[in-house]
Amino acid sequence: MTHEQQQAYFDANIAADTPIEAKDWMPDAYRQTLIRQIGQHAHSEVIGMLPEANWLTRAPSLRRKAILLAKIQDEAGHGLYLYSAAETLGCSRPDIYEKMLDGKMKYSSIFNYPTLNWADIGVIGWLVDGAAIVNQVALCRTSYAPYARAMVKICKEESFHQRQGYEAAMAMANGSAEQRAMLQDSINRFWWPALMMFGPTDSDSPNSAQSMVWKIKRHSNDELRQKFVDNTVPQLEALNMTVPDPDLKWDEASGHYRFGTINWDEFYQVIKGHGLCNHERVGAKRRAWEEGSWVREAAMAHAEKHAVKAA
Ligand code: BYC
């Protein structure tokens, strides 16, 4: 096929909602956009283990500790599925991982905020995984099939994460005045950063238009953010907690909650590397990468030895 025929075939498949597989021809810009997004998504999963791991040794009961351990292990698994999906596009895992360590690839802004009290663990499950699910359910229908398949399993696990988070928050909401205050403090710190997870507002999102044409993204950043707010405000009210937004109000005419202005300066500072925990997070991953180099070398030597034997 000529280049024009390949492009026409690809465009027809996108128009017909026929998933694109790894071996199919695809425009280079589509491939690069996917490596960027899937890579960022994978990095977010593994960096996201750190704020939660901070509370593993201080979980208030064995039950809470076992749940938290399982959740953190799930996040490592999500990272593995996503790095594998990225590799099907021809990139190398160490290369994109090192780009993240060098600040050349991003990970989700949300993980640059500290976990200061136990309620943060419930609130991360509820709000952060809750925001992630809204975005990721849409990604189960993304046009690149290996990414869509990874998302199906990830969404099942995220759904458990969201519920365990809400259940932990509910226990605190039904607890002492001190526990309720701790929960409210956590909601106050995580509410706005959770809204920022959906990315810049549509008019300031440089990648959205093309990603929507390619059906990598099925909904815009603002659509998904609105869905999250509409889902979550009633959950918050059910706990008798307050949304830290004086402008939040129910709009009967549109059937949506209207919310105040997001602090976009803060968002851009965080994604440029100037958030509260950027240095700590990347530093921890860099140390683990360097200290684990002997494991990678031993595994590669083992694989090579077996390859020689087999030949
Ligand atoms: N944080 O043109 P835009 C989880 C960047 S982890 C940082 O709208 P796009 C969990 C964006 O990359 C869930 N950067 O971009 C894990 C772009 O920069 P570059 C993580 C952000 O890609 C452990 C620039 O801003 N989920 O659930 O069309 C424990 C302009 O943005 C952010 C995913 O990664 C951000 N929040 O749309 C617990 C979902 N937002 O790359 C939980 C997959 C934007 O041009 N990703 N940027 O330098 C996506 O759906 C899309 O990439 C986004 C952004 C909606 C995030």
Short mmCIF file of C-alpha atoms and ligand atoms in Angstrom, two decimals:
data_model
loop_
_atom_site.label_atom_id
_atom_site.label_comp_id
_atom_site.label_asym_id
_atom_site.label_seq_id
_atom_site.Cartn_x
_atom_site.Cartn_y
_atom_site.Cartn_z
CA MET A 1 0.00 0.00 0.00
CA THR A 2 1.16 3.55 -0.65
CA HIS A 3 1.45 5.97 2.28
CA GLU A 4 -1.83 7.62 1.22
CA GLN A 5 -3.60 4.24 1.16
CA GLN A 6 -2.24 3.34 4.59
CA GLN A 7 -3.42 6.69 5.99
CA ALA A 8 -6.86 6.25 4.37
CA TYR A 9 -7.16 2.72 5.81
CA PHE A 10 -6.18 3.97 9.28
CA ASP A 11 -8.66 6.90 9.07
CA ALA A 12 -11.45 4.53 7.98
CA ASN A 13 -10.74 2.20 10.91
CA ILE A 14 -10.83 5.11 13.36
CA ALA A 15 -14.10 6.36 11.83
CA ALA A 16 -15.64 2.87 12.06
CA ASP A 17 -14.45 2.36 15.67
CA THR A 18 -12.28 -0.59 14.59
CA PRO A 19 -9.56 -0.90 17.25
CA ILE A 20 -5.97 -0.31 16.14
CA GLU A 21 -3.64 -3.20 17.00
CA ALA A 22 0.13 -3.04 17.60
CA LYS A 23 0.99 -4.51 14.18
CA ASP A 24 -1.32 -2.19 12.24
CA TRP A 25 0.11 0.77 10.37
CA MET A 26 -0.43 4.03 12.27
CA PRO A 27 0.71 7.63 11.75
CA ASP A 28 3.87 8.42 13.69
CA ALA A 29 2.17 11.29 15.55
CA TYR A 30 -0.55 8.87 16.78
CA ARG A 31 2.16 6.48 18.00
CA GLN A 32 4.08 9.28 19.76
CA THR A 33 0.93 10.64 21.41
CA LEU A 34 0.14 7.18 22.75
CA ILE A 35 3.68 6.64 24.05
CA ARG A 36 3.42 10.02 25.82
CA GLN A 37 0.00 9.36 27.35
CA ILE A 38 0.43 5.66 28.22
CA GLY A 39 3.96 6.37 29.52
CA GLN A 40 2.69 9.20 31.72
CA HIS A 41 -0.12 6.96 32.90
CA ALA A 42 2.32 4.13 33.79
CA HIS A 43 4.63 6.53 35.64
CA SER A 44 1.62 7.85 37.60
CA GLU A 45 0.75 4.35 38.76
CA VAL A 46 4.19 3.62 40.14
CA ILE A 47 4.83 7.09 41.60
CA GLY A 48 1.33 6.89 43.11
CA MET A 49 2.49 4.00 45.29
CA LEU A 50 4.71 6.34 47.32
CA PRO A 51 2.23 8.61 49.16
CA GLU A 52 0.19 5.57 50.21
CA ALA A 53 3.23 3.51 51.20
CA ASN A 54 4.04 6.33 53.63
CA TRP A 55 1.19 5.05 55.85
CA LEU A 56 1.74 1.29 55.62
CA THR A 57 3.57 1.06 58.94
CA ARG A 58 1.00 3.30 60.64
CA ALA A 59 -2.28 1.76 59.45
CA PRO A 60 -4.68 1.72 62.43
CA SER A 61 -5.49 -2.02 62.21
CA LEU A 62 -4.32 -5.23 60.55
CA ARG A 63 -7.42 -5.13 58.31
CA ARG A 64 -6.64 -1.60 57.08
CA LYS A 65 -2.99 -2.56 56.56
CA ALA A 66 -3.89 -5.64 54.49
CA ILE A 67 -6.26 -3.57 52.31
CA LEU A 68 -3.67 -0.85 51.81
CA LEU A 69 -0.94 -3.38 50.91
CA ALA A 70 -3.24 -5.01 48.36
CA LYS A 71 -4.10 -1.63 46.83
CA ILE A 72 -0.46 -0.57 46.53
CA GLN A 73 0.43 -3.90 44.91
CA ASP A 74 -2.43 -3.38 42.45
CA GLU A 75 -0.90 -0.02 41.47
CA ALA A 76 2.43 -1.75 40.70
CA GLY A 77 0.50 -4.21 38.52
CA HIS A 78 -1.22 -1.32 36.69
CA GLY A 79 2.20 0.18 36.01
CA LEU A 80 3.35 -3.14 34.54
CA TYR A 81 0.32 -3.52 32.22
CA LEU A 82 0.76 0.06 31.05
CA TYR A 83 4.53 -0.16 30.48
CA SER A 84 3.83 -3.33 28.46
CA ALA A 85 1.15 -1.52 26.44
CA ALA A 86 3.62 1.33 25.78
CA GLU A 87 6.28 -1.18 24.66
CA THR A 88 3.93 -2.56 21.98
CA LEU A 89 4.39 0.86 20.32
CA GLY A 90 8.12 0.29 19.97
CA CYS A 91 9.47 2.36 22.87
CA SER A 92 11.85 0.92 25.44
CA ARG A 93 10.70 0.71 29.05
CA PRO A 94 14.05 1.80 30.57
CA ASP A 95 14.12 4.74 28.15
CA ILE A 96 10.71 6.13 29.11
CA TYR A 97 11.35 5.39 32.80
CA GLU A 98 14.62 7.33 32.70
CA LYS A 99 12.82 10.20 30.93
CA MET A 100 10.46 10.35 33.90
CA LEU A 101 13.43 10.34 36.32
CA ASP A 102 15.05 13.15 34.32
CA GLY A 103 11.85 15.24 34.33
CA LYS A 104 11.38 14.83 30.57
CA MET A 105 8.13 12.88 30.97
CA LYS A 106 5.34 13.77 33.35
CA TYR A 107 3.30 11.81 35.88
CA SER A 108 0.03 12.82 37.48
CA SER A 109 0.16 16.11 39.39
CA ILE A 110 -1.83 14.58 42.28
CA PHE A 111 1.11 12.56 43.58
CA ASN A 112 3.11 15.68 44.36
CA TYR A 113 0.94 16.38 47.40
CA PRO A 114 1.89 14.91 50.80
CA THR A 115 -0.14 12.41 52.84
CA LEU A 116 -0.28 14.08 56.25
CA ASN A 117 -2.85 12.08 58.20
CA TRP A 118 -4.54 8.66 58.11
CA ALA A 119 -7.71 10.13 56.57
CA ASP A 120 -5.60 10.95 53.47
CA ILE A 121 -5.43 7.23 52.71
CA GLY A 122 -9.23 6.92 52.63
CA VAL A 123 -9.55 10.16 50.71
CA ILE A 124 -6.95 9.10 48.10
CA GLY A 125 -8.89 5.89 47.47
CA TRP A 126 -12.20 7.73 47.31
CA LEU A 127 -11.29 10.96 45.47
CA VAL A 128 -8.06 10.14 43.60
CA ASP A 129 -9.00 6.64 42.46
CA GLY A 130 -12.55 7.98 41.99
CA ALA A 131 -11.25 10.66 39.59
CA ALA A 132 -9.00 8.10 37.91
CA ILE A 133 -11.96 5.76 37.26
CA VAL A 134 -14.01 8.47 35.57
CA ASN A 135 -11.09 9.07 33.19
CA GLN A 136 -10.21 5.39 32.81
CA VAL A 137 -13.70 4.04 32.11
CA ALA A 138 -13.62 6.28 29.03
CA LEU A 139 -10.19 4.86 28.16
CA CYS A 140 -11.59 1.30 28.03
CA ARG A 141 -12.93 2.42 24.62
CA THR A 142 -9.77 4.19 23.48
CA SER A 143 -8.85 3.45 19.86
CA TYR A 144 -5.54 1.67 20.61
CA ALA A 145 -6.52 -1.88 21.55
CA PRO A 146 -3.60 -2.87 23.86
CA TYR A 147 -4.24 0.28 25.95
CA ALA A 148 -8.01 -0.37 26.02
CA ARG A 149 -7.49 -4.00 27.12
CA ALA A 150 -5.15 -2.92 29.94
CA MET A 151 -7.75 -0.41 31.10
CA VAL A 152 -10.51 -3.01 31.52
CA LYS A 153 -8.63 -4.88 34.26
CA ILE A 154 -7.32 -1.68 35.79
CA CYS A 155 -10.85 -0.26 36.08
CA LYS A 156 -12.08 -3.34 37.93
CA GLU A 157 -9.32 -2.88 40.50
CA GLU A 158 -9.76 0.90 40.71
CA SER A 159 -13.40 0.33 41.49
CA PHE A 160 -12.39 -1.74 44.54
CA HIS A 161 -9.93 1.01 45.48
CA GLN A 162 -12.59 3.69 45.30
CA ARG A 163 -15.01 1.68 47.45
CA GLN A 164 -12.46 0.80 50.10
CA GLY A 165 -11.51 4.50 50.23
CA TYR A 166 -15.10 5.59 50.69
CA GLU A 167 -15.64 2.92 53.34
CA ALA A 168 -12.55 4.14 55.25
CA ALA A 169 -13.79 7.75 54.95
CA MET A 170 -17.25 6.66 56.13
CA ALA A 171 -15.73 5.04 59.23
CA MET A 172 -14.06 8.34 60.09
CA ALA A 173 -17.18 10.38 59.29
CA ASN A 174 -19.08 8.22 61.79
CA GLY A 175 -16.29 8.48 64.36
CA SER A 176 -15.22 11.04 66.96
CA ALA A 177 -15.17 14.82 66.44
CA GLU A 178 -11.40 14.53 66.05
CA GLN A 179 -11.74 11.90 63.30
CA ARG A 180 -14.36 14.00 61.48
CA ALA A 181 -12.04 17.02 61.64
CA MET A 182 -9.19 14.91 60.27
CA LEU A 183 -11.39 13.76 57.37
CA GLN A 184 -12.54 17.31 56.59
CA ASP A 185 -8.94 18.52 56.63
CA SER A 186 -8.00 15.80 54.17
CA ILE A 187 -10.94 16.62 51.86
CA ASN A 188 -9.95 20.29 51.99
CA ARG A 189 -6.41 19.46 50.80
CA PHE A 190 -7.31 16.85 48.14
CA TRP A 191 -10.50 18.27 46.57
CA TRP A 192 -8.91 20.82 44.24
CA PRO A 193 -5.86 18.69 43.30
CA ALA A 194 -8.32 15.87 42.41
CA LEU A 195 -10.12 18.23 40.00
CA MET A 196 -6.73 19.12 38.45
CA MET A 197 -6.09 15.44 37.61
CA PHE A 198 -8.32 15.84 34.54
CA GLY A 199 -5.82 18.26 32.98
CA PRO A 200 -6.16 21.86 31.79
CA THR A 201 -9.50 23.29 30.81
CA ASP A 202 -10.46 22.35 27.22
CA SER A 203 -9.54 25.72 25.71
CA ASP A 204 -6.00 25.38 27.18
CA SER A 205 -5.46 21.69 26.41
CA PRO A 206 -3.01 21.51 23.47
CA ASN A 207 -3.38 17.77 22.87
CA SER A 208 -7.11 17.25 23.25
CA ALA A 209 -8.43 18.19 19.78
CA GLN A 210 -6.18 15.76 17.92
CA SER A 211 -6.56 13.03 20.56
CA MET A 212 -10.35 13.30 20.23
CA VAL A 213 -10.12 12.99 16.41
CA TRP A 214 -8.01 9.85 16.86
CA LYS A 215 -10.46 8.61 19.54
CA ILE A 216 -7.60 8.18 22.00
CA LYS A 217 -9.71 10.47 24.19
CA ARG A 218 -13.46 9.92 24.00
CA HIS A 219 -14.40 12.84 26.28
CA SER A 220 -12.77 16.18 26.91
CA ASN A 221 -10.95 17.10 30.13
CA ASP A 222 -13.81 19.41 31.23
CA GLU A 223 -16.53 16.82 30.48
CA LEU A 224 -14.81 14.23 32.65
CA ARG A 225 -14.09 16.74 35.44
CA GLN A 226 -17.79 17.71 35.49
CA LYS A 227 -18.80 14.05 35.67
CA PHE A 228 -16.48 13.54 38.65
CA VAL A 229 -17.94 16.56 40.49
CA ASP A 230 -21.51 15.40 39.77
CA ASN A 231 -20.70 11.88 41.05
CA THR A 232 -18.77 12.97 44.12
CA VAL A 233 -20.66 15.89 45.70
CA PRO A 234 -23.61 13.68 46.78
CA GLN A 235 -21.13 11.17 48.26
CA LEU A 236 -19.53 13.98 50.25
CA GLU A 237 -22.90 15.25 51.42
CA ALA A 238 -23.88 11.74 52.52
CA LEU A 239 -20.91 11.89 54.94
CA ASN A 240 -22.02 15.36 56.16
CA MET A 241 -18.74 16.79 54.98
CA THR A 242 -18.19 20.13 53.24
CA VAL A 243 -16.81 20.79 49.77
CA PRO A 244 -14.05 23.41 50.11
CA ASP A 245 -15.60 25.57 47.38
CA PRO A 246 -17.86 28.50 48.30
CA ASP A 247 -19.00 28.75 44.66
CA LEU A 248 -20.26 25.18 44.42
CA LYS A 249 -23.97 25.05 43.68
CA TRP A 250 -26.51 22.75 42.07
CA ASP A 251 -27.77 24.08 38.74
CA GLU A 252 -31.26 22.72 38.19
CA ALA A 253 -31.44 23.87 34.57
CA SER A 254 -28.35 21.95 33.41
CA GLY A 255 -28.58 19.11 35.93
CA HIS A 256 -24.96 19.71 36.98
CA TYR A 257 -23.07 21.13 39.94
CA ARG A 258 -21.36 24.41 39.09
CA PHE A 259 -18.00 24.83 40.76
CA GLY A 260 -15.47 27.63 41.38
CA THR A 261 -12.30 28.45 39.48
CA ILE A 262 -9.41 26.00 39.69
CA ASN A 263 -6.04 27.48 40.65
CA TRP A 264 -4.32 26.83 37.32
CA ASP A 265 -1.13 28.59 38.44
CA GLU A 266 -0.74 25.93 41.11
CA PHE A 267 -1.41 23.17 38.54
CA TYR A 268 1.26 24.46 36.12
CA GLN A 269 3.78 24.93 38.95
CA VAL A 270 3.22 21.32 40.02
CA ILE A 271 3.57 19.85 36.53
CA LYS A 272 6.73 21.92 35.96
CA GLY A 273 8.30 20.14 38.95
CA HIS A 274 7.68 22.77 41.63
CA GLY A 275 5.03 20.96 43.70
CA LEU A 276 5.43 20.16 47.38
CA CYS A 277 6.75 16.62 46.82
CA ASN A 278 8.20 16.50 43.26
CA HIS A 279 11.81 16.20 44.46
CA GLU A 280 10.97 13.63 47.13
CA ARG A 281 8.94 11.44 44.73
CA VAL A 282 11.43 11.43 41.86
CA GLY A 283 14.33 11.09 44.34
CA ALA A 284 12.77 7.95 45.85
CA LYS A 285 12.24 6.41 42.41
CA ARG A 286 15.78 7.33 41.31
CA ARG A 287 17.27 5.67 44.42
CA ALA A 288 15.21 2.51 43.84
CA TRP A 289 16.25 2.48 40.14
CA GLU A 290 19.94 2.79 41.00
CA GLU A 291 19.89 0.39 43.93
CA GLY A 292 17.97 -2.16 41.83
CA SER A 293 20.39 -2.06 38.88
CA TRP A 294 22.12 -5.29 40.02
CA VAL A 295 18.75 -7.11 39.93
CA ARG A 296 18.13 -6.01 36.34
CA GLU A 297 21.69 -7.00 35.34
CA ALA A 298 21.36 -10.43 37.01
CA ALA A 299 17.98 -11.02 35.33
CA MET A 300 19.37 -10.06 31.92
CA ALA A 301 22.47 -12.27 32.40
CA HIS A 302 20.18 -15.17 33.38
CA ALA A 303 17.96 -14.63 30.33
CA GLU A 304 21.01 -14.41 28.01
CA LYS A 305 22.54 -17.61 29.46
CA HIS A 306 19.30 -19.50 28.80
CA ALA A 307 19.04 -18.05 25.29
CA VAL A 308 22.59 -19.31 24.52
CA LYS A 309 21.74 -22.77 25.94
CA ALA A 310 18.53 -22.94 23.88
CA ALA A 311 20.50 -22.03 20.71
N1 BYC B 1 -0.76 15.83 35.82
O1 BYC B 1 -3.20 18.67 26.41
P1 BYC B 1 -3.48 18.04 27.74
C1 BYC B 1 -4.01 6.49 39.47
C2 BYC B 1 -0.09 17.52 31.04
S1 BYC B 1 -2.93 7.21 38.35
C3 BYC B 1 0.39 15.97 35.13
O2 BYC B 1 -4.87 18.10 28.24
P2 BYC B 1 -3.63 15.17 27.41
C4 BYC B 1 -3.52 6.08 40.75
C5 BYC B 1 -0.22 16.68 29.78
O3 BYC B 1 0.50 15.48 29.89
C6 BYC B 1 -3.99 7.86 37.13
N2 BYC B 1 0.41 16.41 33.85
O4 BYC B 1 -2.91 16.54 27.74
C7 BYC B 1 -2.24 5.54 40.87
C8 BYC B 1 0.35 17.64 28.76
O5 BYC B 1 1.78 17.68 28.88
P3 BYC B 1 2.76 17.04 27.76
C9 BYC B 1 -3.28 8.67 36.11
C10 BYC B 1 -0.76 16.69 33.27
O6 BYC B 1 -2.61 14.10 27.47
C11 BYC B 1 -1.74 5.21 42.12
C12 BYC B 1 -0.11 18.99 29.26
O7 BYC B 1 -0.39 18.84 30.63
N3 BYC B 1 -4.18 8.73 34.99
O8 BYC B 1 -5.11 6.36 39.15
O9 BYC B 1 -4.47 15.26 26.17
C13 BYC B 1 -2.51 5.39 43.27
C14 BYC B 1 -1.36 19.49 28.53
O10 BYC B 1 -2.51 18.67 28.84
C15 BYC B 1 -1.99 16.52 33.93
C16 BYC B 1 -3.77 9.00 33.74
O11 BYC B 1 -2.62 9.23 33.50
C17 BYC B 1 -1.96 16.09 35.27
N4 BYC B 1 -3.06 15.95 36.00
O12 BYC B 1 -4.67 15.00 28.63
C18 BYC B 1 -3.80 5.91 43.14
C19 BYC B 1 -4.86 8.94 32.69
N5 BYC B 1 -2.98 16.88 33.09
O13 BYC B 1 2.61 15.54 27.90
C20 BYC B 1 -4.31 6.23 41.88
C21 BYC B 1 -4.33 8.93 31.27
C22 BYC B 1 -2.41 17.25 31.95
O14 BYC B 1 2.25 17.54 26.43
N6 BYC B 1 -4.04 10.23 30.78
N7 BYC B 1 -1.08 17.13 32.03
O15 BYC B 1 4.12 17.53 28.14
C23 BYC B 1 -4.98 11.06 30.26
O16 BYC B 1 -6.15 10.75 30.20
C24 BYC B 1 -4.50 12.36 29.69
O17 BYC B 1 -3.10 12.29 29.45
C25 BYC B 1 -4.83 13.59 30.60
C26 BYC B 1 -4.21 14.86 29.95
C27 BYC B 1 -6.33 13.78 30.69
C28 BYC B 1 -4.21 13.43 31.99
#
